[in-house]
CSV table of C-alpha atoms and ligand atoms in Angstrom, one decimal:
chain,number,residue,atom,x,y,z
A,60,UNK,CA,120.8,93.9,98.2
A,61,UNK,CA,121.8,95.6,95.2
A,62,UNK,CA,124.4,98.4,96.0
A,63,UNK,CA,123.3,99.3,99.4
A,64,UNK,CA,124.5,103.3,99.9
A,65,UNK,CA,126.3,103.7,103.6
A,66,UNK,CA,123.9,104.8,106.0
A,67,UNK,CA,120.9,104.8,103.8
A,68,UNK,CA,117.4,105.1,106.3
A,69,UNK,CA,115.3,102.6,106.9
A,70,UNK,CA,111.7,103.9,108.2
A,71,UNK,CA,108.9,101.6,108.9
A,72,UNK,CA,105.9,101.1,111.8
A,73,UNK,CA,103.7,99.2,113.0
A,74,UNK,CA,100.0,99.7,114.6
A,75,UNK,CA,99.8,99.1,118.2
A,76,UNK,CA,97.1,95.9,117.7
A,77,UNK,CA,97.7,94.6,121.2
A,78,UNK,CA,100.0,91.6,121.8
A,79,UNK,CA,102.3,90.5,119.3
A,80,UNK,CA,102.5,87.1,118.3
A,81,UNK,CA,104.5,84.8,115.7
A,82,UNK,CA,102.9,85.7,112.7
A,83,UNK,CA,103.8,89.2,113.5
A,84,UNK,CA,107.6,88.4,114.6
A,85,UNK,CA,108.2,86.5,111.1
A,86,UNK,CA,106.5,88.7,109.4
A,87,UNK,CA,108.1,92.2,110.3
A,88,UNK,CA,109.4,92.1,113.5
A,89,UNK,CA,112.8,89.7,113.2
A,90,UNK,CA,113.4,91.7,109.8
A,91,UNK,CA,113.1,95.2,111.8
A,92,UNK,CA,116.2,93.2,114.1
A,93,UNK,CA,118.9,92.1,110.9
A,94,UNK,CA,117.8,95.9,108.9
A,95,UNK,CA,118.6,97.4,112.6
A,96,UNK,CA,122.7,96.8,112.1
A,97,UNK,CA,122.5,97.7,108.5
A,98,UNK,CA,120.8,100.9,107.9
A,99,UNK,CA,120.0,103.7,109.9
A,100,UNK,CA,116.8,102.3,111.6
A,101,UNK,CA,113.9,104.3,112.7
A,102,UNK,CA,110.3,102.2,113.5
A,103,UNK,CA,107.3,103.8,114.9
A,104,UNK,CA,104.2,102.6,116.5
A,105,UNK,CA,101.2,104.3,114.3
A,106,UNK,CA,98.9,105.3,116.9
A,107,UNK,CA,97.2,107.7,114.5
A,108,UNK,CA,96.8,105.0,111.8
A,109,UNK,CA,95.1,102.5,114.6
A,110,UNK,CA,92.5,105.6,115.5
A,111,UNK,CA,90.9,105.1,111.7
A,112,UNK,CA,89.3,101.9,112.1
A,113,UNK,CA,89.8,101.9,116.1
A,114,UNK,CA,88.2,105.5,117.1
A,115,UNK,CA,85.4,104.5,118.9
A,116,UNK,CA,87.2,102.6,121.6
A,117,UNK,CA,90.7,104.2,122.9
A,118,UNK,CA,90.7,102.8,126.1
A,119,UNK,CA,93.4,100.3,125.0
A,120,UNK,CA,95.9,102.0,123.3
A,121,UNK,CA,98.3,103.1,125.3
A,122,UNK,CA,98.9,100.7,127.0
A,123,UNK,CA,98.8,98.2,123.6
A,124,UNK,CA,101.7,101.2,122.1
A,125,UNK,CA,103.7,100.1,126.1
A,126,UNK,CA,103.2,96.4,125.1
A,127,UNK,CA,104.0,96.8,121.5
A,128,UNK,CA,107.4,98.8,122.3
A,129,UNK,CA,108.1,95.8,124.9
A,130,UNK,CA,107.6,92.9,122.3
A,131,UNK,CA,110.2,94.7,120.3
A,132,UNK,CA,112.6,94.8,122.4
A,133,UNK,CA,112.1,91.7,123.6
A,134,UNK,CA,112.6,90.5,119.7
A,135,UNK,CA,116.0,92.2,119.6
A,136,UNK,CA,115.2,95.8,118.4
A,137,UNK,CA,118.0,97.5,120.1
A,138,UNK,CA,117.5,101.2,121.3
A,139,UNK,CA,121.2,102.1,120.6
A,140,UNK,CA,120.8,101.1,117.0
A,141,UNK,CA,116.8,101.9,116.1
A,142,UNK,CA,115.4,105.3,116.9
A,143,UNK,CA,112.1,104.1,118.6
A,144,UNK,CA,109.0,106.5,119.0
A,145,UNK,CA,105.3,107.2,118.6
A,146,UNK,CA,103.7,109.2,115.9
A,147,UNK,CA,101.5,111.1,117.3
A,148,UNK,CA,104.4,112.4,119.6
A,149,UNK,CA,106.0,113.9,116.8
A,150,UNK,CA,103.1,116.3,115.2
A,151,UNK,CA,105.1,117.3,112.2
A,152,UNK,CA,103.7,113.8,110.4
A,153,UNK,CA,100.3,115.6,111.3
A,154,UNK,CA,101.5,118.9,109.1
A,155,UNK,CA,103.0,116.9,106.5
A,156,UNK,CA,99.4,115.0,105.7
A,157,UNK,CA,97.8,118.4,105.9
A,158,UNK,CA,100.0,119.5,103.2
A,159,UNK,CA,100.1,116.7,101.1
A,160,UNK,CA,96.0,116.9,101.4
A,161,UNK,CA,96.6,119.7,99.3
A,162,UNK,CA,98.2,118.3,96.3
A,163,UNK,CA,96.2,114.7,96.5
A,164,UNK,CA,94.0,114.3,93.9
A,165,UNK,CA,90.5,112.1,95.5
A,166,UNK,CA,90.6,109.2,93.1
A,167,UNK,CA,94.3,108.1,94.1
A,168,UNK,CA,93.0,107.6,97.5
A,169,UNK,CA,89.8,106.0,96.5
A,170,UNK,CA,91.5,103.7,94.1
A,171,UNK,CA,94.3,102.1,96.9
A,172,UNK,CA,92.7,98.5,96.9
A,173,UNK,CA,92.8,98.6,100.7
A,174,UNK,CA,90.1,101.2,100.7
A,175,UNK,CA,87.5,99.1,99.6
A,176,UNK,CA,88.9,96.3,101.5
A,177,UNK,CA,88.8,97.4,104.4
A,178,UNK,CA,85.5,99.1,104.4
A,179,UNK,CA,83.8,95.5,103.3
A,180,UNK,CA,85.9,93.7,105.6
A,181,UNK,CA,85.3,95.5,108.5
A,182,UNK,CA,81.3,96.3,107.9
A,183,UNK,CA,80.8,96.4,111.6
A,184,UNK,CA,82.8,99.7,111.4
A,185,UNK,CA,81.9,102.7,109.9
A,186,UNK,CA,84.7,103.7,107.7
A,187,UNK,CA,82.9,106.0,105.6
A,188,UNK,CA,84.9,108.8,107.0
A,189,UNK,CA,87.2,111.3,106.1
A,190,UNK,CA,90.6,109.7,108.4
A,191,UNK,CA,90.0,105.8,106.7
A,192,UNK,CA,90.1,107.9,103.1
A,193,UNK,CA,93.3,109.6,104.2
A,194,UNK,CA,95.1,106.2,105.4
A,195,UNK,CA,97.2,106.1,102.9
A,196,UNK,CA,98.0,110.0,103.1
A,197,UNK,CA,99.3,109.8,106.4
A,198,UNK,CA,101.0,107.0,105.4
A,199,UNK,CA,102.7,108.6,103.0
A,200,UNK,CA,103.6,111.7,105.0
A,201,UNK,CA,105.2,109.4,108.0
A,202,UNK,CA,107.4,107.9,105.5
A,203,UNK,CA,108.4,111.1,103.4
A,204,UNK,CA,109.0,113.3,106.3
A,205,UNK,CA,111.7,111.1,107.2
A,206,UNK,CA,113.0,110.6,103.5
A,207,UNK,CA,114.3,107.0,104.4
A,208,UNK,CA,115.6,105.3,101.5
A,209,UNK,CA,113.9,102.3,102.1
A,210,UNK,CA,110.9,101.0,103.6
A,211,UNK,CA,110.0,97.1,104.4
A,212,UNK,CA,106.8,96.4,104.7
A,213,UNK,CA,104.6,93.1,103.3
A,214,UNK,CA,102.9,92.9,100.2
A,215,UNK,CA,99.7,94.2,102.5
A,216,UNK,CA,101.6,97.6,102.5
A,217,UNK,CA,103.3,98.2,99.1
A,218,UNK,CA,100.1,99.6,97.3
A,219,UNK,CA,100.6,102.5,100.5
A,220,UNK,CA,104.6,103.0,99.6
A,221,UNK,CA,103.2,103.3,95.7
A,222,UNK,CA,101.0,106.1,96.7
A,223,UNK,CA,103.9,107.4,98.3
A,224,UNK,CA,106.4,107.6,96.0
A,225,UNK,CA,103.4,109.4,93.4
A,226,UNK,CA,102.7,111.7,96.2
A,227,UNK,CA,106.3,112.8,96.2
A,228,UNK,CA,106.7,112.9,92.9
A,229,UNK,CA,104.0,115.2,92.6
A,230,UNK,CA,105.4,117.7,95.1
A,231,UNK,CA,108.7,117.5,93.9
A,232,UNK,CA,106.9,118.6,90.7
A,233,UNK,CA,104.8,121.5,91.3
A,234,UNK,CA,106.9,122.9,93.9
A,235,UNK,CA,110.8,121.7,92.9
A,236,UNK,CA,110.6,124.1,90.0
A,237,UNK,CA,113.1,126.8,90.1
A,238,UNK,CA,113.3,129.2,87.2
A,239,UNK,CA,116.8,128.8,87.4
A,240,UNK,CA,117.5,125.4,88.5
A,241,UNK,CA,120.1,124.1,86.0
A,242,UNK,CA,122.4,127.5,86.8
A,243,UNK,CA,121.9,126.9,90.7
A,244,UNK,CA,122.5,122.6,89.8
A,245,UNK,CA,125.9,123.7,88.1
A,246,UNK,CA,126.9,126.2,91.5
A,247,UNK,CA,126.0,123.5,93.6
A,248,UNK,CA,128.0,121.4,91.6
A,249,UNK,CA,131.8,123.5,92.5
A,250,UNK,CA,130.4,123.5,96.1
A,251,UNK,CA,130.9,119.5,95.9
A,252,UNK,CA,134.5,120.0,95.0
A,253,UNK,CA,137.0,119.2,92.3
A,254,UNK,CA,137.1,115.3,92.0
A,255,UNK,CA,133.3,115.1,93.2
A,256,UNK,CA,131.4,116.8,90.9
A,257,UNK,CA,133.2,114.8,88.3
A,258,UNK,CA,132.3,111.4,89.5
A,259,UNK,CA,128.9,113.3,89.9
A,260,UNK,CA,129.0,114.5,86.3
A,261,UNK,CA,130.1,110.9,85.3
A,262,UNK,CA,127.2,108.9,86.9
A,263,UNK,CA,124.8,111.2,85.9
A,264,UNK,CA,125.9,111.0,81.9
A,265,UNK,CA,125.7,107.0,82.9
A,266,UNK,CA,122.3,107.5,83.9
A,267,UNK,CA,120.5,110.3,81.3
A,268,UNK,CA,122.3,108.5,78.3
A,269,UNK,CA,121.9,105.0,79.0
A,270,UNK,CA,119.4,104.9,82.0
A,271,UNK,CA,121.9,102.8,84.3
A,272,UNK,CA,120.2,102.9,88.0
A,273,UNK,CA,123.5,101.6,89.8
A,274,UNK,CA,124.8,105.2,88.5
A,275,UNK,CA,122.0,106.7,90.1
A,276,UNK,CA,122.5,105.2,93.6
A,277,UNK,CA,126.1,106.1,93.3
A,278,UNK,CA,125.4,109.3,92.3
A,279,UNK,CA,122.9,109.7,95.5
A,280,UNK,CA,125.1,108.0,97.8
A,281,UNK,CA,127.9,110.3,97.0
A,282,UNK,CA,125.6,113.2,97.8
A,283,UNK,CA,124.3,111.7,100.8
A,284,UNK,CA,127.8,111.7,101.7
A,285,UNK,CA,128.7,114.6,101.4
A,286,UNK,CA,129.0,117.3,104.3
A,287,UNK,CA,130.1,120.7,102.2
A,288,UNK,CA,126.0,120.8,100.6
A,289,UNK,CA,123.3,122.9,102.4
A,290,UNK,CA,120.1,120.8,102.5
A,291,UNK,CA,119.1,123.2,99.3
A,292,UNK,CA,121.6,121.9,97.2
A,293,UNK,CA,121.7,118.7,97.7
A,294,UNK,CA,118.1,118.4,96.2
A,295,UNK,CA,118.9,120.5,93.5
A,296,UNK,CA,121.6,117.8,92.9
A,297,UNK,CA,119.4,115.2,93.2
A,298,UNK,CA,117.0,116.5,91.0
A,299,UNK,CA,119.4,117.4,88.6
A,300,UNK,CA,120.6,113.7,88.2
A,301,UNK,CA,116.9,112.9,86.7
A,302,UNK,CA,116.7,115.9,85.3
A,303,UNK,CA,113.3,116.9,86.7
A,304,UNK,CA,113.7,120.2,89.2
A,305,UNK,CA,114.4,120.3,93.5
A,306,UNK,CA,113.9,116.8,94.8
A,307,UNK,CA,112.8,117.8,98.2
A,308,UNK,CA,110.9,114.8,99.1
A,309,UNK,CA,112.7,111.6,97.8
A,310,UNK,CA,110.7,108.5,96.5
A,311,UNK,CA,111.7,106.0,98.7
A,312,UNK,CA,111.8,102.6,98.1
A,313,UNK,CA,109.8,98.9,99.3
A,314,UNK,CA,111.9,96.6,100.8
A,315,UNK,CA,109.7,93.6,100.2
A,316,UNK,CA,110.0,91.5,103.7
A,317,UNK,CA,110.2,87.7,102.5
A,318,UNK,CA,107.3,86.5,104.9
A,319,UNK,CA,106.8,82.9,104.9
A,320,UNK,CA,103.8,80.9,105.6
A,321,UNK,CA,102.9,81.5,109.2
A,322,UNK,CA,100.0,78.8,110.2
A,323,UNK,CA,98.3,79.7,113.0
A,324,UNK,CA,96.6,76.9,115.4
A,325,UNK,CA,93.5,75.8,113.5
A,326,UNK,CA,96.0,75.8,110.4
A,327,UNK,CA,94.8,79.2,108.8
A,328,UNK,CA,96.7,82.1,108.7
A,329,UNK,CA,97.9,83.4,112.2
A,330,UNK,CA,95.6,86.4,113.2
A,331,UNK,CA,94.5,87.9,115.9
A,332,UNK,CA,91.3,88.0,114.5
A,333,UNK,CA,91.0,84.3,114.2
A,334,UNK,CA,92.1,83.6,117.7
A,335,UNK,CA,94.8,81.0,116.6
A,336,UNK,CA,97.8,82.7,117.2
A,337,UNK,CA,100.9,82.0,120.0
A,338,UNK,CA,102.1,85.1,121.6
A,339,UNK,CA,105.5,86.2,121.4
A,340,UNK,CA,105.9,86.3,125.2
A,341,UNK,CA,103.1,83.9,126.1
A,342,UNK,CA,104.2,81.1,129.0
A,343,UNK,CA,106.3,78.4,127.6
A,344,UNK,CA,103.6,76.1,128.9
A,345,UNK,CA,101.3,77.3,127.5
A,346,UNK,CA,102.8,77.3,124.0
A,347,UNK,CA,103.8,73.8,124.3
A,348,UNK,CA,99.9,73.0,125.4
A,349,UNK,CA,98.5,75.4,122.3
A,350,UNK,CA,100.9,73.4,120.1
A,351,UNK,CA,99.9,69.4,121.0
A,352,UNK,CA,96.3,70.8,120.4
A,353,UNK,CA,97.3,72.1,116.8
A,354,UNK,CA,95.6,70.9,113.8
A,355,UNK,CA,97.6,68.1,111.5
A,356,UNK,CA,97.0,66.7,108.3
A,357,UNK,CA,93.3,65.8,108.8
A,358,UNK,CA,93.4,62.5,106.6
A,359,UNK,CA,95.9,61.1,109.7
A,360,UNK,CA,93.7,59.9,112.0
A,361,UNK,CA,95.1,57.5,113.4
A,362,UNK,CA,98.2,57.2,114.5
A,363,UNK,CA,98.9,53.8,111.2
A,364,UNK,CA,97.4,56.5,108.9
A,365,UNK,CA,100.4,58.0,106.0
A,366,UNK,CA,100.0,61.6,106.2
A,367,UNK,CA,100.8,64.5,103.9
A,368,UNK,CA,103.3,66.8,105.0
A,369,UNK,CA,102.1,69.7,102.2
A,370,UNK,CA,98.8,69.0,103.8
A,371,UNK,CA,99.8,70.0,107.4
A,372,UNK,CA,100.2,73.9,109.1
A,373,UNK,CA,102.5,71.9,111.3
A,374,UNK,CA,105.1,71.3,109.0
A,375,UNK,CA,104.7,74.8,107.6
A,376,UNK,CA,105.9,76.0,110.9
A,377,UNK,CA,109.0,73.3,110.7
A,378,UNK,CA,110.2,75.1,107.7
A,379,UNK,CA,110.5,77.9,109.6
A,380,UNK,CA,112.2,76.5,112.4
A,381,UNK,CA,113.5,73.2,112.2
A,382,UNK,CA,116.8,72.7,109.9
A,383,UNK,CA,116.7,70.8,107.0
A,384,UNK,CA,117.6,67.0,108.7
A,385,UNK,CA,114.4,67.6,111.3
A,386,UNK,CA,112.8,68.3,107.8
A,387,UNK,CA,113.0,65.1,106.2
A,388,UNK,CA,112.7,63.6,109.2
A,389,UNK,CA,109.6,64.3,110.1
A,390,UNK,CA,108.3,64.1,106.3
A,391,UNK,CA,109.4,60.9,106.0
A,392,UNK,CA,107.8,59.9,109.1
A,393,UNK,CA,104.4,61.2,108.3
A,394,UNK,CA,103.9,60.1,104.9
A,395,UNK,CA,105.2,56.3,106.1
A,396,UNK,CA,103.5,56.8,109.4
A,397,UNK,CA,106.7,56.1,111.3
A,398,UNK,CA,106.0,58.5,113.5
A,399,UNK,CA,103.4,60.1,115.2
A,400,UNK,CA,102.1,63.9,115.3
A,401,UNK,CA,102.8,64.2,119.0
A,402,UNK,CA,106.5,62.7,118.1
A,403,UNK,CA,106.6,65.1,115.4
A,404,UNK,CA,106.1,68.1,117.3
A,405,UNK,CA,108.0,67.3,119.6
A,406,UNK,CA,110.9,69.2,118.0
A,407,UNK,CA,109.1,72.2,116.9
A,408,UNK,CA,107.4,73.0,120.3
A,409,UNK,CA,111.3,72.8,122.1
A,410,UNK,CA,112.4,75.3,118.7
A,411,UNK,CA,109.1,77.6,119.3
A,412,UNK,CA,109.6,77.5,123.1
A,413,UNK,CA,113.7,78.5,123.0
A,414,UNK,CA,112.6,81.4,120.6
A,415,UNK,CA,109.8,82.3,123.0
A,416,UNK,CA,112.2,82.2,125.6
A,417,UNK,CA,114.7,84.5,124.6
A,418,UNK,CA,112.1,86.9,123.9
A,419,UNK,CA,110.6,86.7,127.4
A,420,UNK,CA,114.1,86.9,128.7
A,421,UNK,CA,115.1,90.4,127.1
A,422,UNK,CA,111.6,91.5,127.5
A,423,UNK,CA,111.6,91.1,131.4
A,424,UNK,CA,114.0,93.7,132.4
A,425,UNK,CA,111.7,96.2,130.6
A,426,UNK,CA,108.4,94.8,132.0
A,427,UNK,CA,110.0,95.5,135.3
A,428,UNK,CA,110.8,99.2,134.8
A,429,UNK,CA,108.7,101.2,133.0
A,430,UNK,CA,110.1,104.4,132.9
A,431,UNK,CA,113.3,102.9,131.1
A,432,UNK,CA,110.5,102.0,128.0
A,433,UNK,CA,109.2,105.2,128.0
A,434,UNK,CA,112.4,107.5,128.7
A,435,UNK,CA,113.6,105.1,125.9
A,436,UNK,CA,110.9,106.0,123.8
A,437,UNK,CA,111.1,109.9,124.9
A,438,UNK,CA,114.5,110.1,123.2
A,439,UNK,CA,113.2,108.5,119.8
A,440,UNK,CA,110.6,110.9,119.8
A,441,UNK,CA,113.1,113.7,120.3
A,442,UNK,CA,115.6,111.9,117.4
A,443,UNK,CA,112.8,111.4,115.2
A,444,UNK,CA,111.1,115.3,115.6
A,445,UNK,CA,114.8,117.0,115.2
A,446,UNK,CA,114.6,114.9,111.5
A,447,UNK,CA,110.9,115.5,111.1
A,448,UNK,CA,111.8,119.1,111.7
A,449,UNK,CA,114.3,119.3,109.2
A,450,UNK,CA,112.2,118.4,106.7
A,451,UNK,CA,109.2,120.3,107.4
A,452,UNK,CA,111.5,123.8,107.1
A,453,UNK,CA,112.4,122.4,103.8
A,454,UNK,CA,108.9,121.9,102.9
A,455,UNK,CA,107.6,125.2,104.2
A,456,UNK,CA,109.9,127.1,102.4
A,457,UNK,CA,109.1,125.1,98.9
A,458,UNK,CA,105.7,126.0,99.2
A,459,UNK,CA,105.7,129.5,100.6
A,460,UNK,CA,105.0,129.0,103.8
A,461,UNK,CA,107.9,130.5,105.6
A,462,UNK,CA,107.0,134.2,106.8
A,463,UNK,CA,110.8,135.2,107.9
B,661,LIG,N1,99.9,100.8,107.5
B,661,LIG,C1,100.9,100.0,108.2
B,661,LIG,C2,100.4,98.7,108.6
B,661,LIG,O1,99.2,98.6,108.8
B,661,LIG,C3,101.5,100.8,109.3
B,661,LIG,C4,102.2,102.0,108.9
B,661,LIG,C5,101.7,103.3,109.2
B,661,LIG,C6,103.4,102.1,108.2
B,661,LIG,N2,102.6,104.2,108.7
B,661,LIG,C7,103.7,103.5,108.1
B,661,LIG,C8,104.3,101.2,107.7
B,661,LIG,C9,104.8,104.0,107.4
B,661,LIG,C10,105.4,101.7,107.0
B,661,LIG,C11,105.7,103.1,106.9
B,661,LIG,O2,101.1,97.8,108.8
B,662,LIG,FE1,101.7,67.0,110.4
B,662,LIG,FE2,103.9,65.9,111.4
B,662,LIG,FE3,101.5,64.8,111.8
B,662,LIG,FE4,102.6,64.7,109.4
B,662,LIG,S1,103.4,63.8,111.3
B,662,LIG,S2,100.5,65.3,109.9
B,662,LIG,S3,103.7,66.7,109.3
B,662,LIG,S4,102.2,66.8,112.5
């Protein structure tokens, strides 16, 4: 990672879909776990967002959001070092949409492709209504009320951070101006002190004269950094490096996730919706039965037939987890037909299984109490509204909203 500033946050979440299974650990989850000792982490389960396709049947979703904070922890997120909550516990992401509704103009919304998408894809649903337009909205206003510098999410997701970063732009715009900006910048500036304001003054002549964005993030960092700047000027000094007004919601950042091919049982992509997935806390035995049964190459059908390895979901899910020897092993064996696909997965189903097993193991003390999930969760909440908070003063008071 290019740069990374100390203490940057990280802010992602996740819709509470039920169970989560290996598609879903590889393709968010086990990222969440490495970003969790690097950044300042805070993932949410978006029990708002799951209410625009899901509202006509809430019967489920708590307990799903219970479940979903339990495979989590079972994958390794670690309460001390994530702040863990629930969206709609902290109502300020509720405000912030409001607000933003405002400023958004009707064709960025109608033009996100998942709009469309969705709407043909899910035909059984009626998504013709106002919450499925404003997806994307809410989107953005969980992410900027947190101003996180980065957010991972899958390529699914980065047309919503887009939207996101032109959303904030936009209020930065009409309601960063300040008559008098560059005279309160240049106060703001002495406040930062002596040798400060000169590396300051330095990094931002780096980055107006010759557009160098390592400048920038040093310039931010240095801000970020620094304890002597009321909230009020440190957007003012954020703005001022770009030169635009008040940066009072920052544009954060995609942190592309690197997902790789997760094939689920009948060799498609794992999905709930397919019904070919393994569960990330399902029974060892019944993982190891789910993965004899899983589709191979289908031009080996008997056992004296070569196979193609490029050709088979099952070696998709040995590049995840087998190392490179068990690799050429077992492509080797199928294209000569040394071995068999039983043999083959033999491997794979003891890799999957161990994996599975930790999971279940760190998961079990939570399945067995309850109320240390949701006291855990009760403090995220709290963490998460005291930042929320922050922000929303900010953002009242940019707009006019403050009546003091
Ligand atoms: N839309 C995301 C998904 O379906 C979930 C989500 C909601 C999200 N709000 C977010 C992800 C904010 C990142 C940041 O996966
Ligand atoms: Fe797939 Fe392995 Fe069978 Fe080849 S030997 S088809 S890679 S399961």
């Amino acid at each position: 990672m290019v740069n990374t500033p100390p203490n940057a946050r990280v802010l992602s979440g996740m819709r509470p879909t039920g169970a989560l299974h290996l598609g879903n650990y590889h393709g968010a989850l086990k990222n969440w776990v490495e970003l969790q000792y690097q950044y300042e982490c805070f993932f949410f389960i978006a029990d708002w967002h799951a209410l625009t396709t899901g509202y006509e049947d809430t019967k489920d979703l708590e307990e799903n959001t219970w479940q979903m904070v339990i495979d989590w922890l079972g994958a390794g997120l670690n309460p001390s070092a994530s702040t863990m909550f629930i969206q709609s516990r902290v109502p300020e992401h509720a405000e912030l949409h409001l607000l933003l509704s405002m400023i958004t103009p009707l064709g960025w919304l109608e033009r996100v492709p998942t709009f469309k998408d969705q709407q043909e894809q899910l035909k059984e649903k009626d998504l013709a209504t106002y919450g499925f337009l404003g997806y994307p909205l809410l989107q953005s206003a969980d992410i900027l009320i947190y101003r996180p510098r980065y957010v991972p999410v899958g390529e699914d997701q980065v047309a919503h951070v887009e939207i996101t970063r032109e959303v904030a732009r936009r209020f930065n715009h009409i309601y960063g101006r300040e008559s008098d900006f560059a005279e309160k910048a240049e106060k703001a500036l002495k406040r930062l002190g002596g040798k400060n304001a000169e590396a300051y003054r330095e990094f931002r002549r780096a980055y107006q004269e010759s557009g160098d964005e390592s400048a920038l993030e040093k310039a931010a960092a240095l801000l970020d950094g620094n304890g002597r700047l009321t909230l009020a000027d440190r957007e003012r000094l954020q703005g001022y490096l770009e030169g635009t007004g008040r940066m009072i919601l920052p544009e954060p950042d995609v942190l592309l996730t690197q997902t790789p091919k997760v094939p689920g049982l009948d060799g498609r992509k794992m999905s709930k919706s397919y019904g070919n997935t393994i569960g990330l806390r399902e029974e060892p035995d019944q993982v190891a039965k789910k993965l004899k049964a899983m589709q191979t190459d289908p031009a080996r059908v008997r056992r004296t037939d070569p196979g193609d390895p490029a050709k088979c979901p099952v070696f998709d899910l040995h590049r995840i987890y087998s190392g490179s020897d068990t690799q050429a092993w077992a492509a080797e064996g199928c294209r000569t037909a040394g071995i068999g696909c039983i043999e083959c997965k033999k491997p794979l189903i003891d890799a999957v299984v161990v994996e599975i097993e930790g999971v279940r193991a760190r998961a079990r003390e939570y399945e067995e109490n309850r109320d240390a999930v949701v006291s855990l969760v009760n403090e995220g909440c709290e963490k998460a509204r005291e930042a929320a908070r922050e922000t929303m003063q900010d953002v009242r008071s940019a707009m006019g909203l403050e009546y003091r």
